[in-house]
Short mmCIF file of C-alpha atoms and ligand atoms in Angstrom, two decimals:
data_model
loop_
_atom_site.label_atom_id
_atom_site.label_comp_id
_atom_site.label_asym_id
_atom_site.label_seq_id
_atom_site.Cartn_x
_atom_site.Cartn_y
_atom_site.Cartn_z
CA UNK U 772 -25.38 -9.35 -38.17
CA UNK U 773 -22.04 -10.67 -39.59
CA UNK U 774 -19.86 -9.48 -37.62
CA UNK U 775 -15.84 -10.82 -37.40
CA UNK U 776 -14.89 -9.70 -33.87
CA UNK U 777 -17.67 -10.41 -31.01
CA UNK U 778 -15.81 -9.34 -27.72
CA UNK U 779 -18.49 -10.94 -26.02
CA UNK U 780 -17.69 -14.31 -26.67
CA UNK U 781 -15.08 -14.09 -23.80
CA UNK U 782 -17.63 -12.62 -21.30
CA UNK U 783 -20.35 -15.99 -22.09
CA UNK U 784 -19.50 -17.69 -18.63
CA UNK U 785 -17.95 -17.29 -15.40
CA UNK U 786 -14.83 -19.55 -16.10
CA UNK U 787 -14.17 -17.94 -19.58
CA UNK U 788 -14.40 -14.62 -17.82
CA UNK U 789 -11.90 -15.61 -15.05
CA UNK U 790 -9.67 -17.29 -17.74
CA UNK U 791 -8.88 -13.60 -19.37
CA UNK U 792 -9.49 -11.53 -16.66
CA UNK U 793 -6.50 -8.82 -15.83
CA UNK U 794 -6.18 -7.94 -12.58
CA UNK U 795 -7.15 -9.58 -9.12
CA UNK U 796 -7.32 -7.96 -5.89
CA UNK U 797 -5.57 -10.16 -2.84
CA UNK U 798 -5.57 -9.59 0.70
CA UNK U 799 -1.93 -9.02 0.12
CA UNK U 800 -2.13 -6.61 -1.48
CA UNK U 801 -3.56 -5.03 1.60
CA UNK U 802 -2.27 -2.30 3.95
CA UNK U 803 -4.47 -2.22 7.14
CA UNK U 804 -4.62 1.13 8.42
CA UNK U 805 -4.94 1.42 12.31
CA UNK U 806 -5.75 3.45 15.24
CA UNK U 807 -4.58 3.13 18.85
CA UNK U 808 -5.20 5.50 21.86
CA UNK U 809 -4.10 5.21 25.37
CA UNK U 810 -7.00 3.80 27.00
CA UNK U 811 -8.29 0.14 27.78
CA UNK U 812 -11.52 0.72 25.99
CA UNK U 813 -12.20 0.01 22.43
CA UNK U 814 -13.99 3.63 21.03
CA UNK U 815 -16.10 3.82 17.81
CA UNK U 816 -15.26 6.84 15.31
CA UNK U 817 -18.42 8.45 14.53
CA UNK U 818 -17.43 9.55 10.84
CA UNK U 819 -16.20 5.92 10.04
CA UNK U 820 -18.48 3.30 10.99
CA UNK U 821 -16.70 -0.14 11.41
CA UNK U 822 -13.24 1.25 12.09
CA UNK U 823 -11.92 1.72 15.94
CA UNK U 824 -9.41 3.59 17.94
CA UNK U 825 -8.11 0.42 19.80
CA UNK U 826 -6.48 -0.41 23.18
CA UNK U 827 -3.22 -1.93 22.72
CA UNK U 828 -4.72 -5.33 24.30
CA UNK U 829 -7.63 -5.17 22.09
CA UNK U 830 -5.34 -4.24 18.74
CA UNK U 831 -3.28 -7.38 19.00
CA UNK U 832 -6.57 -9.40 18.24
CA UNK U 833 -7.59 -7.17 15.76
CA UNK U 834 -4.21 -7.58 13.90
CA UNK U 835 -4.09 -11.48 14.46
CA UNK U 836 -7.67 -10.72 12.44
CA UNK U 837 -6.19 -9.46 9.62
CA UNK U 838 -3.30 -11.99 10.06
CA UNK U 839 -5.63 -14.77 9.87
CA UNK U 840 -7.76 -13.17 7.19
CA UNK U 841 -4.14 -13.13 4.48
CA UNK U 842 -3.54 -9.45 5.79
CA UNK U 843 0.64 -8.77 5.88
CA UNK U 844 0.57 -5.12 6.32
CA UNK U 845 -0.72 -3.24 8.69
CA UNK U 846 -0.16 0.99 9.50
CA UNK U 847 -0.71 2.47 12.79
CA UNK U 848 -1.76 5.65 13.55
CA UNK U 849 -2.17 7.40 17.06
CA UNK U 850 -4.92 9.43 18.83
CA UNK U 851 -2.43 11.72 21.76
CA UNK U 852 -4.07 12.80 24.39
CA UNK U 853 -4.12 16.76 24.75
CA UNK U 854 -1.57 17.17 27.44
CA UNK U 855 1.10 15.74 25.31
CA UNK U 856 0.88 17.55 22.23
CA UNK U 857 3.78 20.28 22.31
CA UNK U 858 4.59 22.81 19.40
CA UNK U 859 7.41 20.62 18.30
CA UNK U 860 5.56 17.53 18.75
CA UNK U 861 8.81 15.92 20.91
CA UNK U 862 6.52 13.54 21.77
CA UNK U 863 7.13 11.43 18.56
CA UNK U 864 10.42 10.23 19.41
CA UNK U 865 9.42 9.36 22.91
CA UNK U 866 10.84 5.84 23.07
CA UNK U 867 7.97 5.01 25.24
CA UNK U 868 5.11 6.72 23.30
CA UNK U 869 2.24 4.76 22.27
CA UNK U 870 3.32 3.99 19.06
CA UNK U 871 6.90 2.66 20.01
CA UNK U 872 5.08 0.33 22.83
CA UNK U 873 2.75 -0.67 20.52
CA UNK U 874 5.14 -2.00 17.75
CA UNK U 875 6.65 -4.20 20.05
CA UNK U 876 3.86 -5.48 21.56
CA UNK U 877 2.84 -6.37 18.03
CA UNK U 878 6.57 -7.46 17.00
CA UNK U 879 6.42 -10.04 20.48
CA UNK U 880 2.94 -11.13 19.62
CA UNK U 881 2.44 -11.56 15.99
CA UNK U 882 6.16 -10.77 14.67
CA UNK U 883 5.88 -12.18 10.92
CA UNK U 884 2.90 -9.25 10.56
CA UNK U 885 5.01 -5.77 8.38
CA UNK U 886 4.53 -3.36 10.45
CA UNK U 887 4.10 0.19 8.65
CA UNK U 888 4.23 3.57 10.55
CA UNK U 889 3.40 7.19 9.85
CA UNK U 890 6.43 10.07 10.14
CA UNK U 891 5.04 13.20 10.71
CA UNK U 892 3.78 15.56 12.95
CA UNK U 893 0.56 16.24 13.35
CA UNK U 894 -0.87 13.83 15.72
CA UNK U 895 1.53 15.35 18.28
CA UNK U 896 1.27 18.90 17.63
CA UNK U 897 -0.69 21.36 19.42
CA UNK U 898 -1.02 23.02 16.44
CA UNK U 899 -2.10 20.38 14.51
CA UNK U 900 0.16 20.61 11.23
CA UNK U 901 2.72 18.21 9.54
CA UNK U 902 5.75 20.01 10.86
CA UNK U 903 6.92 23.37 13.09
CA UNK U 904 4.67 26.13 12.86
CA UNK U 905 7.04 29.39 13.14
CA UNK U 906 5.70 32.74 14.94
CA UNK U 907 4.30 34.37 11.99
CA UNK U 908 2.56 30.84 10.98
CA UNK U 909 4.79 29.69 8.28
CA UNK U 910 5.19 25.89 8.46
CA UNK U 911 8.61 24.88 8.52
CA UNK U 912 10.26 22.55 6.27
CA UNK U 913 14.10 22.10 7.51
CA UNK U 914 13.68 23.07 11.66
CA UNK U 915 10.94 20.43 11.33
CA UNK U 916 13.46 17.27 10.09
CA UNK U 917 15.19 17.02 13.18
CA UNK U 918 12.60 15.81 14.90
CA UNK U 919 11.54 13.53 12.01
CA UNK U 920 14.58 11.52 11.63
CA UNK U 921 14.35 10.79 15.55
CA UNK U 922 10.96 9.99 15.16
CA UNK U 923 11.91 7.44 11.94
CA UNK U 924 14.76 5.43 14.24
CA UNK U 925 12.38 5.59 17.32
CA UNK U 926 10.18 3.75 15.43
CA UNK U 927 12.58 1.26 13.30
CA UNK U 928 14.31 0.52 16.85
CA UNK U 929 10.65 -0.55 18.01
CA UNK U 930 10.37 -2.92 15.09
CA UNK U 931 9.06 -0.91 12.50
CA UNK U 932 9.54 -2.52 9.40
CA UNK U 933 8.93 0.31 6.72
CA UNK U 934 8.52 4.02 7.62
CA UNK U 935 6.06 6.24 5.70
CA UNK U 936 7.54 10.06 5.55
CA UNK U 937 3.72 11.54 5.13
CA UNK U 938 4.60 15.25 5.86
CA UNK U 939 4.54 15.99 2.23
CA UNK U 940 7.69 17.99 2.75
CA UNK U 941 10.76 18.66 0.74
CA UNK U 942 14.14 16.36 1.34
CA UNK U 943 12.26 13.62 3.74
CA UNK U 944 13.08 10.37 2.29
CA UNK U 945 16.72 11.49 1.72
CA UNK U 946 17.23 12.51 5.45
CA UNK U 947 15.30 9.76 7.00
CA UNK U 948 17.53 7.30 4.98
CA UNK U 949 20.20 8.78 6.15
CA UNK U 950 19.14 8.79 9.78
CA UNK U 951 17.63 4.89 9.37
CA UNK U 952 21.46 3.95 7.79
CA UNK U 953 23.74 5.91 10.26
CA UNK U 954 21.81 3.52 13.58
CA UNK U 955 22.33 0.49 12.28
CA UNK U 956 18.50 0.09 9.98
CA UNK U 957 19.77 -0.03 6.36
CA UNK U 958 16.97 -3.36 6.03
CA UNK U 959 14.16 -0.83 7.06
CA UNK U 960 12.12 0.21 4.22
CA UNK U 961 10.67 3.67 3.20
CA UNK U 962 7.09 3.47 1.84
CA UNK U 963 6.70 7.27 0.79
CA UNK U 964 3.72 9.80 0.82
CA UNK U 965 4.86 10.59 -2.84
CA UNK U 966 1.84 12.33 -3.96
CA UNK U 967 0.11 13.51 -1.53
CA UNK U 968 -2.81 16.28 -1.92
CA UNK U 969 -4.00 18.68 0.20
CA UNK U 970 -7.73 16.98 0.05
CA UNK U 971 -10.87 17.59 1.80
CA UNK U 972 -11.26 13.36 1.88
CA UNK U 973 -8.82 13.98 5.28
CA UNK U 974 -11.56 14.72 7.29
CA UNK U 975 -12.89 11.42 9.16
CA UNK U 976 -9.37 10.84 9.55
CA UNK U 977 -8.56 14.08 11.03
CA UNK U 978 -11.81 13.18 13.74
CA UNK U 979 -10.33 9.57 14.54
CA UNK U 980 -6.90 10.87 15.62
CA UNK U 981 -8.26 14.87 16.50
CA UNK U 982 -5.76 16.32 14.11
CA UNK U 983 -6.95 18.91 12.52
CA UNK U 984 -5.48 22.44 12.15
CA UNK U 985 -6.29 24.12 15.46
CA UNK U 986 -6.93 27.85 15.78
CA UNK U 987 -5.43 28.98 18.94
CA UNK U 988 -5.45 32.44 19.12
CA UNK U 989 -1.74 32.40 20.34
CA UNK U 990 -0.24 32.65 16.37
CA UNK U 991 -1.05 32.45 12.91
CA UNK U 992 -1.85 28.91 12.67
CA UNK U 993 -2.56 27.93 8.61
CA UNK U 994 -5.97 26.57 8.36
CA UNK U 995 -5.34 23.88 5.94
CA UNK U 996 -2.10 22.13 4.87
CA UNK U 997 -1.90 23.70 1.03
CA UNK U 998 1.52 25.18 1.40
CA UNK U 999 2.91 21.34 1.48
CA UNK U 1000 0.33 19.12 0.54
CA UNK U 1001 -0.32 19.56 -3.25
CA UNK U 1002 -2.52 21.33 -5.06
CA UNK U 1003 -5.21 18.88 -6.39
CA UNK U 1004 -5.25 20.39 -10.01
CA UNK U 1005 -1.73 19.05 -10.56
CA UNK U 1006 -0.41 16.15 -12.17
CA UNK U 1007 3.01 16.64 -13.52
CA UNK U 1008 4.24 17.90 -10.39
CA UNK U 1009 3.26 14.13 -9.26
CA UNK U 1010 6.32 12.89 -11.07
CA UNK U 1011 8.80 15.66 -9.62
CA UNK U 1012 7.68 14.23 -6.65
CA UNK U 1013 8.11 10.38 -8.07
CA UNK U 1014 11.73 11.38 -9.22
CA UNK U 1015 12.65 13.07 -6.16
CA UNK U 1016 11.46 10.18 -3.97
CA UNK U 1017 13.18 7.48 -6.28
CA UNK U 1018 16.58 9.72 -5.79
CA UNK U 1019 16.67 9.74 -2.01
CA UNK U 1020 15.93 6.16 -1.78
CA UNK U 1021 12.36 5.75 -1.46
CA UNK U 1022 11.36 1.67 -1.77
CA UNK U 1023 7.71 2.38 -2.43
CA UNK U 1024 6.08 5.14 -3.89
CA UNK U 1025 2.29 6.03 -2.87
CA UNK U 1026 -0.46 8.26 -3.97
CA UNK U 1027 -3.12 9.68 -1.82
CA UNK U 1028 -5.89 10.23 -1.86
CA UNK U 1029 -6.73 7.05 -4.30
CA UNK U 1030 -10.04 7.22 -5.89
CA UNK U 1031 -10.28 10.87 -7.26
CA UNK U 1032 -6.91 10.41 -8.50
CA UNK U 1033 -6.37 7.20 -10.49
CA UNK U 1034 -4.89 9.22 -12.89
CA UNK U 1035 -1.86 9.91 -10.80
CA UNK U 1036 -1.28 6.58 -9.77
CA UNK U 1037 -1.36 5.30 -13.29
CA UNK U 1038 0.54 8.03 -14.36
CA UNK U 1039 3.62 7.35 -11.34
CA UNK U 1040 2.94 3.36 -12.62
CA UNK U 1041 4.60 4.45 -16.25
CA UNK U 1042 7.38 6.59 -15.09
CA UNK U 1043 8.86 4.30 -12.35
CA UNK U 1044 9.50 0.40 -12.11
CA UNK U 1045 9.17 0.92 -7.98
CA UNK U 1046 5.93 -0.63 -6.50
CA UNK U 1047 2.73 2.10 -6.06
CA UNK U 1048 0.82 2.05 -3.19
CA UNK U 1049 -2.61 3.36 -3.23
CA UNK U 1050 -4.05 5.05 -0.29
CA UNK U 1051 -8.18 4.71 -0.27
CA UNK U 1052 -8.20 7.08 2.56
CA UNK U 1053 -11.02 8.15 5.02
CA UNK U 1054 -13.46 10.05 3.42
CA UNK U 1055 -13.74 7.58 0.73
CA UNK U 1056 -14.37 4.72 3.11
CA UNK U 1057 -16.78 6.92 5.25
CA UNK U 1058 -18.86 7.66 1.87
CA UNK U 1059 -19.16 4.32 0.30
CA UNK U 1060 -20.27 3.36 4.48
CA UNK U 1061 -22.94 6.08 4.62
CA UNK U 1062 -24.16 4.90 1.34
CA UNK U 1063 -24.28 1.32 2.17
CA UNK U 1064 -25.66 2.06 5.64
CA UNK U 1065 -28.59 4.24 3.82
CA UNK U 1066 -29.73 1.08 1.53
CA UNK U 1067 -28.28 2.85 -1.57
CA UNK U 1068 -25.38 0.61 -2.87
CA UNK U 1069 -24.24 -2.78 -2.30
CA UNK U 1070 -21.69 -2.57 0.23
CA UNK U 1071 -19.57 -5.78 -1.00
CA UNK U 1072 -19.85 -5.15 -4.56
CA UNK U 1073 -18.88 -1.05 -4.22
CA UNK U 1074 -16.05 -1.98 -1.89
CA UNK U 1075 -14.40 -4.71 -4.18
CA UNK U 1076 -15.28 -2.71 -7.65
CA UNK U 1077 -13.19 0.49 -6.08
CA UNK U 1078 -10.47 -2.10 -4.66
CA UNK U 1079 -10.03 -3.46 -7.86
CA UNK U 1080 -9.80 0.53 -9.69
CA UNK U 1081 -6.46 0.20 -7.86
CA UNK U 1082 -5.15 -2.28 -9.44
CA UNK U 1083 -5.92 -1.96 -12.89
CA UNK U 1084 -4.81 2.00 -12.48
CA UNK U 1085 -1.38 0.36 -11.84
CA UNK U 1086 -0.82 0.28 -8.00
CA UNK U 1087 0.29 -2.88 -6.22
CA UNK U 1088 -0.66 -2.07 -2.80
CA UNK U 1089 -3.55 -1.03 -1.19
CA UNK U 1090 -3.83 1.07 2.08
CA UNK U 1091 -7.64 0.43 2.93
CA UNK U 1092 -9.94 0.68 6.13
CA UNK U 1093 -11.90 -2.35 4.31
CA UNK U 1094 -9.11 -4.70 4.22
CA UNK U 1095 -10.15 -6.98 6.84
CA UNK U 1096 -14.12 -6.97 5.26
CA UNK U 1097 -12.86 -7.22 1.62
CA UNK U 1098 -10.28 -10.18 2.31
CA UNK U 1099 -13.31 -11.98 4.16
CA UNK U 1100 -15.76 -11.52 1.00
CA UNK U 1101 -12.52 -12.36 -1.45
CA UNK U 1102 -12.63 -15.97 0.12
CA UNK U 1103 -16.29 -16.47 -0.87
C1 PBG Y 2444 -0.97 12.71 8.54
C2 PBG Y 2444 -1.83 11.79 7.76
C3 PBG Y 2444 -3.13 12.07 7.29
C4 PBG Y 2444 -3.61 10.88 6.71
C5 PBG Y 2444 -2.60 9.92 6.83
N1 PBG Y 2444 -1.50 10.51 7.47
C6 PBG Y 2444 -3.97 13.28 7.42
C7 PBG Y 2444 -3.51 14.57 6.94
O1 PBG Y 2444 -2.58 14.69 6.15
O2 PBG Y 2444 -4.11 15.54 7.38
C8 PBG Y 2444 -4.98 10.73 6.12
C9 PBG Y 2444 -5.51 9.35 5.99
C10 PBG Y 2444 -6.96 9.24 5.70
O3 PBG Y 2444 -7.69 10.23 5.50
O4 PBG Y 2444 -7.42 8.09 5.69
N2 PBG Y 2444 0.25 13.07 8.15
#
């Protein structure tokens, strides 16, 4: 054949591929997503083999882990035992919650680690939503900020180092920058739940921490968070939400769920010069695990093939329950 242009002659070997290759995934780029519950014991979640509701002992050697492994983020998320979930989930802003002890525990121990946390309110609400549920079952966007903002300065006063508004609500960012500013926490960063859908992929997540919608009986409890999470067949909306975000003071923007929607995270990349975080949430973990477990794919190579569909979407940062396995396969 006489051909002028042979793209393969950059693909021949191994160095010449690594010489023009375009994007790398580093554990950096990593955002370690945690659970913690009250007790000493270290539990197993059943949908999400590998990942653990810790003990606060045993979660300060599971972050020095990810320390160790080139790991600089990590979130944390809480599993709240019954008794303490309220309608107004006042428990988030208890200064003594597990969360707040937890930071600085984690601030004392291993204080160069960024510590990332979760506003919202659904891991302390007896009804299991984002925010207020009102008597005739409407979830409530403005009663619900209140306890938000306290929640946000709880948490930066623990040693938070960037708070992640997740409620998917309207006028967060603005009113938890406010709050962060007015107490003294202008250097605490906002890494915001831009675009975030209301997705079925929730749902190992929702067992780890027991957060689902609940059906009580007592009121008209929604059954699914699509009148403030958004509506998967959207896109443009996405960048309302970008703009919106950007306005209020949002540092980073991120999109969630990652994998079904690339799109949106390449689309956010082009409209704003703010970093994108990617979340590869639950059920996307849990599937490429049952898959793996089952003999069907190769574990290693699935994980760091999707890792890298982050990166070359556009996002910078990656929120991923396979950080700690992925940075130990990156060093080989
Ligand atoms: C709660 C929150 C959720 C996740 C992160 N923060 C669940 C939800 O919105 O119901 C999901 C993360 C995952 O599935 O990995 N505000």
């Amino acid at each position: 054949m006489d051909l002028t242009y042979r793209p393969r002659r950059l693909r021949r070997s191994s160095a010449l591929r690594s010489m023009v290759r375009e994007n790398l995934v580093t554990p950096s780029d990593f955002i370690y997503p945690l659970f913690v519950h009250e007790g000493s014991e270290v539990q197993q979640i059943s949908a999400m083999p590998g990942a653990n509701r810790w003990s606060l002992d045993s979660l300060i050697g599971e972050v020095q882990r990810a320390w160790d492994l080139g790991i600089r983020c990590v979130v944390l998320f809480p599993k709240i035992n019954d008794s303490l979930k309220t309608e107004d989930g006042a428990e988030c802003f208890n200064e003594n919650g597990l969360i707040p002890r937890a930071i600085r525990r984690l601030k004392k121990e291993i204080p160069d680690m960024t510590i990332m946390t979760d506003v919202a309110l659904d891991p302390y609400s007896c009804d299991g939503h984002d925010g207020i549920v009102s008597s005739d079952g409407v979830v409530l966007n403005d009663e619900t900020i209140e306890n938000l903002c306290r929640q946000a300065v709880v948490q930066a006063n623990s040693g938070a180092d960037l708070i992640g508004p997740s409620d998917m609500m309207d006028g967060r960012v603005g009113a938890i920058r406010e709050s962060l500013d007015e107490e003294g926490f202008e250097h605490v960063g906002i890494i915001s739940y831009t675009a975030k859908y209301s997705s079925a992929y929730y749902g190992p997540f929702r067992e780890a921490l027991d957060s689902a919608p609940r059906l009580t009986g007592m009121k008209n409890i929604p059954e699914n968070k699509n009148t403030y999470q958004m509506d998967p067949a959207n896109s443009r909306e996405a960048i309302i939400e970008a703009q919106l975000d950007e306005e209020e003071g949002a540092d980073i923007l991120m999109v969630k769920p990652g994998l079904a929607y690339l799109d949106i995270i390449y689309r956010l990349r082009q409209e704003s010069e703010l970093p994108i975080a990617a979340y590869n949430v639950s059920g996307e973990y849990s599937m490429i695990k049952a898959a793996a477990n089952a003999g069907w794919i190769d574990e290693k190579e699935v994980v760091l093939e999707t890792l890298l569909s982050f990166k070359r979407a556009g996002a910078d940062l990656i929120l991923t329950y396979h950080a700690c396995d992925a940075a130990n396969w990156l060093k080989d």
